[in-house]
CSV table of C-alpha atoms and ligand atoms in Angstrom, one decimal:
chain,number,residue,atom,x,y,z
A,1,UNK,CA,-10.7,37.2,-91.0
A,2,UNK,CA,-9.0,35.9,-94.2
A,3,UNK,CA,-5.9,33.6,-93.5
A,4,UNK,CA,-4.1,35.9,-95.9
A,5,UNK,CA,-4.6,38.8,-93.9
A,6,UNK,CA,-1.7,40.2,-92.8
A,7,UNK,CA,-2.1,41.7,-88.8
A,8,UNK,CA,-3.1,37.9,-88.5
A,9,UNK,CA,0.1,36.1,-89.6
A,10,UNK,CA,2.4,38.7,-88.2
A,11,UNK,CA,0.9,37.4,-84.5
A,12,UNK,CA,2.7,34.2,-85.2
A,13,UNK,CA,6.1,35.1,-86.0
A,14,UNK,CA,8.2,33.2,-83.7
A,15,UNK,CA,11.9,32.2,-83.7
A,16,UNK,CA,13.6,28.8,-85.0
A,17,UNK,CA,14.2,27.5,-81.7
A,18,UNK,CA,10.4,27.7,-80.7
A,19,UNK,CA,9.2,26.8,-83.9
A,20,UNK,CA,11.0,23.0,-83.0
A,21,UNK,CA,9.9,22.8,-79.7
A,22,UNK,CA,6.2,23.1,-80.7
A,23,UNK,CA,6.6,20.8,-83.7
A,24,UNK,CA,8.2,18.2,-81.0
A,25,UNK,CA,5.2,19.6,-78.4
A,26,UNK,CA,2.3,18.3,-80.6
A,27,UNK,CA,3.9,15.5,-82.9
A,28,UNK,CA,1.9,12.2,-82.1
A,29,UNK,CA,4.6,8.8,-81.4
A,30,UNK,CA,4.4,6.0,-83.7
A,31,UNK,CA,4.5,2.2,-83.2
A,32,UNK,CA,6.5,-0.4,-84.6
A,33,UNK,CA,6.7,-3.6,-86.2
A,34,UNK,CA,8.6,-6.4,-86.3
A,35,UNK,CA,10.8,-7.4,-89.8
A,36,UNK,CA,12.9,-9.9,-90.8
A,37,UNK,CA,16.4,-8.6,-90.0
A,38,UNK,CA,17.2,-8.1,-94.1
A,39,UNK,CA,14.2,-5.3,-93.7
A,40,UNK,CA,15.9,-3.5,-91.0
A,41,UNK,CA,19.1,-1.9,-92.7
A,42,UNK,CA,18.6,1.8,-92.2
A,43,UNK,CA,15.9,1.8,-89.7
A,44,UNK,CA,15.4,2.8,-86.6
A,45,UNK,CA,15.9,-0.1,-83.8
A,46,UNK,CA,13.1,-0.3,-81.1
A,47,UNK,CA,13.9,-2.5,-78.9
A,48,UNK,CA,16.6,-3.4,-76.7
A,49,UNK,CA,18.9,-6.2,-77.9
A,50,UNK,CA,20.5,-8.8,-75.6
A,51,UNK,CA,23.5,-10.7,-76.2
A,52,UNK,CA,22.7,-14.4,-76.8
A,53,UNK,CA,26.1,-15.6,-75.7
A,54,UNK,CA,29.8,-14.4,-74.6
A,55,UNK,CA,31.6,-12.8,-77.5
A,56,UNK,CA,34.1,-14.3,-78.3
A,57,UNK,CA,31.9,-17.5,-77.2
A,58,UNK,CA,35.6,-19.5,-77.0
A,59,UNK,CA,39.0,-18.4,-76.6
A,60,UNK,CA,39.5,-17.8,-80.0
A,61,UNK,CA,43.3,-17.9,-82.4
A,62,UNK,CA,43.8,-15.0,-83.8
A,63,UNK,CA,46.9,-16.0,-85.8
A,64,UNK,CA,47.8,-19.0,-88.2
A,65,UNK,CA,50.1,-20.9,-86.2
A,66,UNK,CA,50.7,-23.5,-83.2
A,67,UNK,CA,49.0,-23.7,-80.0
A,68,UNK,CA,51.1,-24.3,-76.5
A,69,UNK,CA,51.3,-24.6,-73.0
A,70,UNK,CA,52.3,-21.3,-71.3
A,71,UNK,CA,54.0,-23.9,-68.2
A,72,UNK,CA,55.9,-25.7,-71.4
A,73,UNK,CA,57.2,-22.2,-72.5
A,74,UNK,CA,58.0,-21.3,-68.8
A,75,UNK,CA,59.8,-24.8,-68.3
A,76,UNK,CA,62.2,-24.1,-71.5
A,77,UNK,CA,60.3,-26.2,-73.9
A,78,UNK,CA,61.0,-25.2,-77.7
A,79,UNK,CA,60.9,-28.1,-79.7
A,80,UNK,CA,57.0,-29.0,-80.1
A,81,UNK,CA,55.5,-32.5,-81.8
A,82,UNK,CA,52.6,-31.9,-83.3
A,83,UNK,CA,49.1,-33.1,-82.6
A,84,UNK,CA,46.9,-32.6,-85.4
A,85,UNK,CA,45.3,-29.8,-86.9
A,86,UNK,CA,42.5,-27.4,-85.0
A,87,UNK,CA,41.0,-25.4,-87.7
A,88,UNK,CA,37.8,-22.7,-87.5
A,89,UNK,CA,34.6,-24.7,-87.2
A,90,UNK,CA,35.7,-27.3,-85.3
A,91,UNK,CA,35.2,-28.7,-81.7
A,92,UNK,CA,37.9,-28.1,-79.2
A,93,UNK,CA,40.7,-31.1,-79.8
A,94,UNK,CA,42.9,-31.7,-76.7
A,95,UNK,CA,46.7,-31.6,-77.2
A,96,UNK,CA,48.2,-34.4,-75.8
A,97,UNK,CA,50.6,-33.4,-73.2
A,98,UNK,CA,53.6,-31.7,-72.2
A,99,UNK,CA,56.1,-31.4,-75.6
A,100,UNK,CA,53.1,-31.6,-77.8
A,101,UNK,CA,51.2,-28.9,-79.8
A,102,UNK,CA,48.3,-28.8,-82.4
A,103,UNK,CA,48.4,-26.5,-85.5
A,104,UNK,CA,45.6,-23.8,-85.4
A,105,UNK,CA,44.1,-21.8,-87.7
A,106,UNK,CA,42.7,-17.9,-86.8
A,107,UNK,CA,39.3,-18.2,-85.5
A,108,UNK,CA,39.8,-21.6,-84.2
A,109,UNK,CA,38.8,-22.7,-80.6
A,110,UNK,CA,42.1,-23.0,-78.5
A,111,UNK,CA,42.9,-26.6,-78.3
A,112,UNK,CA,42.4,-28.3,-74.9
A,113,UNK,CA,45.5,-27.6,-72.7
A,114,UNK,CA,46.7,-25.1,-74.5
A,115,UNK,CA,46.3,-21.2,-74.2
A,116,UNK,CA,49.3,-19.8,-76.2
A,117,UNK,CA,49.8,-19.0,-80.2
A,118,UNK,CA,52.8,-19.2,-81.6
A,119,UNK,CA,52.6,-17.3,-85.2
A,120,UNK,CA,53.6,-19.8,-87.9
A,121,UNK,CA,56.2,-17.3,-88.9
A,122,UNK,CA,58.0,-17.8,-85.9
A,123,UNK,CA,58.6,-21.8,-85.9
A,124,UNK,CA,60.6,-23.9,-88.3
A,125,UNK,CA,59.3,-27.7,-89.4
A,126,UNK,CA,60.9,-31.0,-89.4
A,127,UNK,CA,59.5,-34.6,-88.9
A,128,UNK,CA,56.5,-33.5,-87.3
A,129,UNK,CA,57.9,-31.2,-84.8
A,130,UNK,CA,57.5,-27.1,-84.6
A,131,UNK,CA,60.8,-25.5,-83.2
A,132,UNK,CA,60.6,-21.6,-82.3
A,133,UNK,CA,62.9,-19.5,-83.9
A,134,UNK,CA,65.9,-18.6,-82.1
A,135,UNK,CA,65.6,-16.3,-80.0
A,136,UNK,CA,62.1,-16.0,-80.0
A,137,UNK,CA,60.3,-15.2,-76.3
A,138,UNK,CA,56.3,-15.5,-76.7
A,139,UNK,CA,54.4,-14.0,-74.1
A,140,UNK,CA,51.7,-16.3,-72.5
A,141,UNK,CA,48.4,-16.2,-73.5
A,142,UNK,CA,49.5,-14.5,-76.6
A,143,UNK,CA,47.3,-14.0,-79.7
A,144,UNK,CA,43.8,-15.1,-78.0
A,145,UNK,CA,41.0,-13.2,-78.2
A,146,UNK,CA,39.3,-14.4,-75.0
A,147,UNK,CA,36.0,-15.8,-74.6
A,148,UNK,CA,33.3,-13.2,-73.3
A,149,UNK,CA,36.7,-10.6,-73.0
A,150,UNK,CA,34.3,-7.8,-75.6
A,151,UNK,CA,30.8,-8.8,-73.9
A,152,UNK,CA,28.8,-11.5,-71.9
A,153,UNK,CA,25.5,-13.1,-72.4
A,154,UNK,CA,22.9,-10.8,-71.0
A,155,UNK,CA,24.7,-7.5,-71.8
A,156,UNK,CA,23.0,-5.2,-73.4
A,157,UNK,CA,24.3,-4.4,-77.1
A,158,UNK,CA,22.0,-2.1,-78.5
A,159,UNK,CA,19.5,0.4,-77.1
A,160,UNK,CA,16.2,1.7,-79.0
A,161,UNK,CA,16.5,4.2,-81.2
A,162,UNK,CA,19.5,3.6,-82.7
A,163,UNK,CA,19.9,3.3,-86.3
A,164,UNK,CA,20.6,0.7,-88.0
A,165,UNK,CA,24.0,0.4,-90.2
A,166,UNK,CA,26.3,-2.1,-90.8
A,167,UNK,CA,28.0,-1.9,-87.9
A,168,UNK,CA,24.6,-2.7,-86.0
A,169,UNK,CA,23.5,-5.2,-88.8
A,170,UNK,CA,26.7,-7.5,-87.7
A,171,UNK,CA,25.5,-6.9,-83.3
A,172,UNK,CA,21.8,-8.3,-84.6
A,173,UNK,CA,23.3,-10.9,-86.4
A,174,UNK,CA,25.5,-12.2,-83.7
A,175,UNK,CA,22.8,-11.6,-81.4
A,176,UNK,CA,20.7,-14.3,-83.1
A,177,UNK,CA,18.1,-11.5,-84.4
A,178,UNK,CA,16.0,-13.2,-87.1
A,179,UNK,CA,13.6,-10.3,-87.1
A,180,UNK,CA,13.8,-7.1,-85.7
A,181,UNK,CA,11.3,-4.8,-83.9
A,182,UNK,CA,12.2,-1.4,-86.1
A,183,UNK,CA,9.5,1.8,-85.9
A,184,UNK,CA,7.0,2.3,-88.3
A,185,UNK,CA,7.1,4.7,-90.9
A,186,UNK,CA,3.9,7.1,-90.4
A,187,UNK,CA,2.0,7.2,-93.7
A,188,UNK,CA,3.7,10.6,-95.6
A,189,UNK,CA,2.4,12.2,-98.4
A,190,UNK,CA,4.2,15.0,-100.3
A,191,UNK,CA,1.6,17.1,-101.9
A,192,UNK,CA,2.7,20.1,-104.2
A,193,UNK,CA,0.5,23.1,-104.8
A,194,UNK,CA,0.8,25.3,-108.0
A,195,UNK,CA,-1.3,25.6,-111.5
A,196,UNK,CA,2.4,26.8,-113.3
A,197,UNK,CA,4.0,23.0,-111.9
A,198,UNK,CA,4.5,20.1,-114.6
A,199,UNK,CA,5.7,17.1,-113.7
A,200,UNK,CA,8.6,14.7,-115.9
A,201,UNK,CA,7.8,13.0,-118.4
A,202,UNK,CA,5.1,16.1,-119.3
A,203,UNK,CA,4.8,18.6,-122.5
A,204,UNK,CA,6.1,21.7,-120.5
A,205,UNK,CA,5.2,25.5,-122.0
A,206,UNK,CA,7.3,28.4,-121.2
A,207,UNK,CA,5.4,29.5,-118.7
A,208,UNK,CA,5.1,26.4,-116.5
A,209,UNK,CA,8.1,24.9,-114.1
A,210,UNK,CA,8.9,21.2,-113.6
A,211,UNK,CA,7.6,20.6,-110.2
A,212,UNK,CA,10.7,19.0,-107.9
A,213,UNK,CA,9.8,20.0,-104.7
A,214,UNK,CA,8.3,16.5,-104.1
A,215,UNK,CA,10.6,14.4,-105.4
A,216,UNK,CA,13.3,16.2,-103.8
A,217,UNK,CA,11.4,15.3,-100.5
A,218,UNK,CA,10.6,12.2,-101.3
A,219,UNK,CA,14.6,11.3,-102.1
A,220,UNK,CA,15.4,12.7,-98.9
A,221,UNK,CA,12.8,10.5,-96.7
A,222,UNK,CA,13.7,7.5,-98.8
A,223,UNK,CA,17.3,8.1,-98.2
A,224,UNK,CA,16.7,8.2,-94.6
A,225,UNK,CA,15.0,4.7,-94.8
A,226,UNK,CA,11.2,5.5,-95.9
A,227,UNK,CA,10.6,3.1,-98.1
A,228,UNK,CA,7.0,4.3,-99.1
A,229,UNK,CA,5.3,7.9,-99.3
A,230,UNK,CA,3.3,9.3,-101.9
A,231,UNK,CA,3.7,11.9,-104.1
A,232,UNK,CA,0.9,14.2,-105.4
A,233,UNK,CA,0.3,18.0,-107.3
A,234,UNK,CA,-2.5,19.8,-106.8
A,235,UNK,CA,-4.2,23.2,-108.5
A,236,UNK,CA,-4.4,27.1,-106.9
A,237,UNK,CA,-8.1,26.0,-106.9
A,238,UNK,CA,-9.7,26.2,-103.6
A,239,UNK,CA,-12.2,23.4,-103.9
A,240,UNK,CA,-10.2,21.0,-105.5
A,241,UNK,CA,-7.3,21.7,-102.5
A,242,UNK,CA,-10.0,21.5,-100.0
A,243,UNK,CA,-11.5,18.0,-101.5
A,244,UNK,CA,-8.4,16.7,-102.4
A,245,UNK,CA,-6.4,17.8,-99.4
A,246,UNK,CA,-9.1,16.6,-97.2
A,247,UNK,CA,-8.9,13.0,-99.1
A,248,UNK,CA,-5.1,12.9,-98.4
A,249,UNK,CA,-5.5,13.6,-94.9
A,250,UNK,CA,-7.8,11.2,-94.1
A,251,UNK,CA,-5.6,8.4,-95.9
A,252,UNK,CA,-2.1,9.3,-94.7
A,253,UNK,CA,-0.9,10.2,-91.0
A,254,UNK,CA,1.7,13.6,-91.8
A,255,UNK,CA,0.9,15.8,-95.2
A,256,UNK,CA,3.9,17.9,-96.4
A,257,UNK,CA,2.6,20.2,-98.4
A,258,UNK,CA,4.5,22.8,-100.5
A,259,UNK,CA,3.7,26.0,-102.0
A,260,UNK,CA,0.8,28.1,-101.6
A,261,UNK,CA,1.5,29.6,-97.8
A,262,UNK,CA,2.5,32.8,-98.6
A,263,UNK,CA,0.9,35.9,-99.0
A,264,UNK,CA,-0.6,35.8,-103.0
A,265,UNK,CA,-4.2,35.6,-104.2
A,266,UNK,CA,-3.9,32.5,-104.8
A,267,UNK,CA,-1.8,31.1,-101.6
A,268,UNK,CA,-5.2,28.7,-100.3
A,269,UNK,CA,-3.3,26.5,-98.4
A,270,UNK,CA,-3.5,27.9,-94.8
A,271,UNK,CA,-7.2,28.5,-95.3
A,272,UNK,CA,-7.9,25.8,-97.0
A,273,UNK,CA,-6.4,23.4,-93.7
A,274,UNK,CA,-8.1,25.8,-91.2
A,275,UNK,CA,-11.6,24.5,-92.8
A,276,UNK,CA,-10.6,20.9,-92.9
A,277,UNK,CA,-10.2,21.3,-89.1
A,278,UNK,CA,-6.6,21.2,-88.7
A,279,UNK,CA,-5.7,23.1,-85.9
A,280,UNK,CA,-2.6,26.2,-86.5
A,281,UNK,CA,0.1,25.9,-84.3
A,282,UNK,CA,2.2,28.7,-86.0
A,283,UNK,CA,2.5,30.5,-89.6
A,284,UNK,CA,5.7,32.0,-90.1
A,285,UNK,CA,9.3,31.5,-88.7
A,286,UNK,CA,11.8,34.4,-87.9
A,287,UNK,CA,14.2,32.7,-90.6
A,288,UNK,CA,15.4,32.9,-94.4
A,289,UNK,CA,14.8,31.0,-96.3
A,290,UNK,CA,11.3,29.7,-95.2
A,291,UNK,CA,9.5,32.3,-93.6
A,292,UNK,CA,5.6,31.9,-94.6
A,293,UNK,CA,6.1,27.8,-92.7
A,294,UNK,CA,3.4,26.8,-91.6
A,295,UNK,CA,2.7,23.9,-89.1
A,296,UNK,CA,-0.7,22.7,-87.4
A,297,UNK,CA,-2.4,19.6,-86.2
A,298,UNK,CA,-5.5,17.8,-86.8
A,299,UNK,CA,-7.9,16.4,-83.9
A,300,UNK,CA,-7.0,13.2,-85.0
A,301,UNK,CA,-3.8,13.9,-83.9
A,302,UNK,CA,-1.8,14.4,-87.8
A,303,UNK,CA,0.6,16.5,-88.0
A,304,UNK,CA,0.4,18.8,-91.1
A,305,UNK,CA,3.6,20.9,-92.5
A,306,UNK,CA,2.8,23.3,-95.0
A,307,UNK,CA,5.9,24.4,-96.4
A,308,UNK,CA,6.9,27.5,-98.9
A,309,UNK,CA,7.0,26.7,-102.3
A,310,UNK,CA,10.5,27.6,-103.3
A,311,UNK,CA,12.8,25.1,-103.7
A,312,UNK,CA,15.1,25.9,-101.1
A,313,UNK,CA,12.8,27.2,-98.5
A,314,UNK,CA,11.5,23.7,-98.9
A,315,UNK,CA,14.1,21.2,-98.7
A,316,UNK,CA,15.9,23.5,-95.8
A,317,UNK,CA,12.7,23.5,-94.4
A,318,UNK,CA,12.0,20.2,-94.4
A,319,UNK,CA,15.6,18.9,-93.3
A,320,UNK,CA,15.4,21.4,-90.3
A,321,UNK,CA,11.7,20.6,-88.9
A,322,UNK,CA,9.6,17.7,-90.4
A,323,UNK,CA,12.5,14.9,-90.8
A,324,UNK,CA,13.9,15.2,-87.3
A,325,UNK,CA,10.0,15.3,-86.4
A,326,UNK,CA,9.2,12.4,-87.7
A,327,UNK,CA,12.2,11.2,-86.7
A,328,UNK,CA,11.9,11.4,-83.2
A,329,UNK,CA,8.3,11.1,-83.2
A,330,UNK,CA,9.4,7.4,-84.5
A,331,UNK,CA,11.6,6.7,-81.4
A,332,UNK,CA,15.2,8.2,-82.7
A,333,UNK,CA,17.8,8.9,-80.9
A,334,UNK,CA,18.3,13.0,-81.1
A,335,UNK,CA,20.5,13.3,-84.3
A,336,UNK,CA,24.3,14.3,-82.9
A,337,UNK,CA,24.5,18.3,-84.3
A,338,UNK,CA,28.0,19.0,-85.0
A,339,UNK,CA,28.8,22.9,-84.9
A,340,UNK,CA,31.2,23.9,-88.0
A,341,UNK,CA,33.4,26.9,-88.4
A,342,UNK,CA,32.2,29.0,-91.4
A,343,UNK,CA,35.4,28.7,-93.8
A,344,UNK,CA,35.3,32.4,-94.9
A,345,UNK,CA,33.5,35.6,-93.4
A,346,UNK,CA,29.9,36.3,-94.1
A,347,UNK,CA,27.3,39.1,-93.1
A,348,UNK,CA,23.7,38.6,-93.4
A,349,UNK,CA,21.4,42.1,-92.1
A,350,UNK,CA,17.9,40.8,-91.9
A,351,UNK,CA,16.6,40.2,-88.3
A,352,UNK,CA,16.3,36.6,-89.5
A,353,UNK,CA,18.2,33.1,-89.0
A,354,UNK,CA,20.0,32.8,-92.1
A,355,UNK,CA,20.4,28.8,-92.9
A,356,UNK,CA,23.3,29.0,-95.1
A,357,UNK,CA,24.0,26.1,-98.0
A,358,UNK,CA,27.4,24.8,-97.3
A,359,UNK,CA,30.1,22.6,-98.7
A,360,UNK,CA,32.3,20.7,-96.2
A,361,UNK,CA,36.2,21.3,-96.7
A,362,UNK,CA,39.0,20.3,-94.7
A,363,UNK,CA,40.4,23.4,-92.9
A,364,UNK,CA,44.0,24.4,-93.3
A,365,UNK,CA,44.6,22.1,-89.5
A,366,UNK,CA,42.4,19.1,-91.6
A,367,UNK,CA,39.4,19.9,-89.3
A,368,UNK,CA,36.3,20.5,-91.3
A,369,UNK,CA,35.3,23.1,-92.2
A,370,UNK,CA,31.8,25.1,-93.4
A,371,UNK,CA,32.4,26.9,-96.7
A,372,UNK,CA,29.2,29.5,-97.4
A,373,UNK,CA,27.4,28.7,-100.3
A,374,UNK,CA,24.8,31.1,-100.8
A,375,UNK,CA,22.1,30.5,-103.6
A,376,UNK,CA,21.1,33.5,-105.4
A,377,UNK,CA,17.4,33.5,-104.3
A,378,UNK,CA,15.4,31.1,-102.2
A,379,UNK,CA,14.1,29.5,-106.0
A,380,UNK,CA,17.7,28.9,-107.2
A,381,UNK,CA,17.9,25.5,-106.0
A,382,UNK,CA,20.6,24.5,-108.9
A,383,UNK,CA,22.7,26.3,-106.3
A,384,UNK,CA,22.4,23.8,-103.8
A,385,UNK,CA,24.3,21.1,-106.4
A,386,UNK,CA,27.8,19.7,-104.6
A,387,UNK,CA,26.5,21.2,-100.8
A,388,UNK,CA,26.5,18.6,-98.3
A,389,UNK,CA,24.0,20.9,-95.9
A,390,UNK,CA,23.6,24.1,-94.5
A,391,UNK,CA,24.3,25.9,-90.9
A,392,UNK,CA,22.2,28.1,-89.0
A,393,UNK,CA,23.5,31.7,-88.7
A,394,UNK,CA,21.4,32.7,-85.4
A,395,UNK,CA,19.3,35.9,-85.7
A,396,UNK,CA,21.6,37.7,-82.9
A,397,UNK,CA,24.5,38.9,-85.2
A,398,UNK,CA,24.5,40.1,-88.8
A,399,UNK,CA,28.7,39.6,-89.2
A,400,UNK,CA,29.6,36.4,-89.1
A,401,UNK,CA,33.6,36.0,-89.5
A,402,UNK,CA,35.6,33.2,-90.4
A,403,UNK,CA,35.6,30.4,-87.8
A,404,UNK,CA,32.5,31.4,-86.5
A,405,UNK,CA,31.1,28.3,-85.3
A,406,UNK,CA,27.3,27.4,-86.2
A,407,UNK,CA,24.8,24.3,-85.9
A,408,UNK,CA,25.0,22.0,-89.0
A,409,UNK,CA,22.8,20.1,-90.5
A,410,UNK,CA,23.1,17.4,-93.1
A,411,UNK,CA,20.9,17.0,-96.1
B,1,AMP,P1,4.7,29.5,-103.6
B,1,AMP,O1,5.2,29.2,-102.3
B,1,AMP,O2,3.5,28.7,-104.0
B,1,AMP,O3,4.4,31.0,-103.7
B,1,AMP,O4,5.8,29.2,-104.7
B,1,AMP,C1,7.0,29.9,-104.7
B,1,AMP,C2,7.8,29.5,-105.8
B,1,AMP,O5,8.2,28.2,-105.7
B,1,AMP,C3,7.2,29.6,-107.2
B,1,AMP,O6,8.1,30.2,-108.1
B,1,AMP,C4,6.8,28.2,-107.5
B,1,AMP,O7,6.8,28.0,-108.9
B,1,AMP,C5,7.9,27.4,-106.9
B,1,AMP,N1,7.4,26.1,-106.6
B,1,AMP,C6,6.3,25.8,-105.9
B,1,AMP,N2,6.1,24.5,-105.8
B,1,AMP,C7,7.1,23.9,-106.5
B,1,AMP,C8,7.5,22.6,-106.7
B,1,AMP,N3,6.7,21.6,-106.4
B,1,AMP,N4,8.6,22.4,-107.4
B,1,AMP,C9,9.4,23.4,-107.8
B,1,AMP,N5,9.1,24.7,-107.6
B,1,AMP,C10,8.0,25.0,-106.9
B,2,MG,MG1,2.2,28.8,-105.6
């Protein structure tokens, strides 16, 4: 039986939801490595990180000013002679007494003996003596930032899987982190299938297209930290796919491959994989765009995602199963999937999910907002220019009114 033949593909029609699960079901997990912590910005963390010491490690100043005894404050005191100077970086000084105060800088350690800031907008200076302004009541302990009162040694500050921003870049620093363990990026390679595809920087005739579908890809994995895949085009030409497609797979651990799943003469693709021994999990999803998918695995345990060629059907594709794949496959934390309301009313009649294109707006209440932004075909993926996504519009319904609320997900 022919992989083209239709009573065949039909069999494996299944819904969005399913087609996930058994993408999650059969995707291998991949290991990590360790980097110098420059490396890690946008990765994914895998291990657990420990703080080194207290934050703050000191009671810390967190205004310019003077430092006091609370009891001197308490006892009436308001005329203080000055010790010296405590300023960041330096080793607790010790203030010398009852009366007696030491000007401190923010981020200074709190002098010895004291545990109070005074703002140096609230004291006048004469002779070597701070006075408090009249009037002025400070509360004790004021303006510290105590030592270990956001975390102690020990505590745990960051769990595996999360990714790494700035926000996470400053917790590794603090926590001493000269290299990180982050996971490692499975060996990808974006293959695109099509005799009418040209790449840039090519003579193109009329008859021919400019073939984006793999940059497109690759942008997207290198903007969610893959630093290295590999791109490559190859012909409607079944020996060539099944040589060169069988070379690909045995150098790289996930092939995404576009075009050529569908139901043409010349679609090889699904019979070409079935021969190279990769094992067909399921050809075709009940969705739009992106129908003919196709998703197996070899006995080596490599995932393979054969993908429509049409630009949209592709990238949607791709954003909805093979990044959040490899994703988790790599140790992620599940992505958090904000539901949107639609922005204005849509209907949709196929028996399909419908992922939508959308632009994010902020509703009339500020909240965001999903505004439809239907391309004109599946191939019009100039339509997709100033969307920040798409939602899923579930098979169930074919009206969809405004505020209906759907899954969203980010290019
Ligand atoms: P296919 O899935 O091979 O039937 O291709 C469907 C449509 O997508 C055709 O019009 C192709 O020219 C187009 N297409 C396929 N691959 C690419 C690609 N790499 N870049 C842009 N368009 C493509
Ligand atoms: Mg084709």
């Amino acid at each position: 039986m022919s992989s083209n033949d239709p009573t065949r593909v039909e069999a494996f029609r299944i819904d969005v939801e399913e087609a996930g699960q058994l993408i999650a079901d059969n995707m291998p997990q991949y290991g990590s490595i360790s980097v110098p912590l420059a490396e890690a910005t946008g990765q994914i963390l895998r291990q657990k990180i420990i703080a080194e010491r207290d934050q703050p490690p000191f009671d810390r100043a967190t205004m310019d000013g003077i430092a006091v005894a609370a009891t001197d404050l308490a006892g009436g005191t308001r005329a203080f002679k000055f010790d010296g100077i405590q300023a960041a970086g330096q080793p607790a000084k010790a203030c010398n007494g009852p009366g007696h105060c030491l000007e401190v800088m923010t981020g200074a350690v709190m002098p010895t003996g004291t545990d109070t800031v005074v703002p140096v907008e609230r004291i006048n200076v004469a002779d070597d003596v701070a006075t408090l302004e009249n009037g002025y009541e400070a509360t004790p302990g004021q303006f510290i930032h105590g030592c270990a009162s956001d975390h102690a040694q020990g505590d745990v500050l960051l769990e595996p899987g999360t990714h790494i921003d700035g926000a996470e870049m400053a917790i590794l620093t603090a926590a001493g982190q000269a290299n990180v363990e982050i996971a490692r990026w499975p060996k990808i390679a974006i293959i695109s299938t099509g005799d009418e595809l040209v790449d840039v920087g090519e003579a193109i005739e009329d008859y021919q297209i400019r073939s984006s579908n793999d940059r497109a890809l690759q942008a997207s994995l290198e903007r969610h930290g893959c630093k290295q895949s590999m791109r490559a085009w190859l012909p409607d030409d079944p020996d060539k796919l099944l040589q060169q497609v069988g070379t690909l797979h045995a150098d790289n651990d996930v092939l995404v491959l576009s075009g050529g799943v569908s139901m043409g003469k010349y679609d090889y693709v699904p019979g070409i994989l079935k021969e190279l021994g990769v094992k067909l999990i399921f050809h075709k999803i009940l969705q739009r765009p992106g129908l003919p998918m196709w998703f197996g695995i070899s006995a080596d345990n490599k995932p393979v995602f054969a993908l429509p060629g049409n630009p949209v059907s592709t990238l949607v594709c791709f954003v909805r199963y093979v990044l959040p794949a490899i994703e988790s496959a790599m140790g992620a934390m599940p992505p958090v999937r904000l539901q949107l309301p639609l922005a204005d009313a849509i209907d949709f009649e196929p028996d399909l999910c419908w992922f939508l294109p959308v632009a994010l707006k902020p509703g009339d209440d500020g909240i965001p907002c999903a505004e439809p932004r239907p391309t004109n075909t599946s191939g019009d993926f100039i339509g997709l220019r100033g969307t920040d996504g798409f939602v899923a519009l579930p098979r169930a319904e074919s009206h969809f009114p405004e505020g209906f609320r759907a899954d969203f997900y980010p290019w």
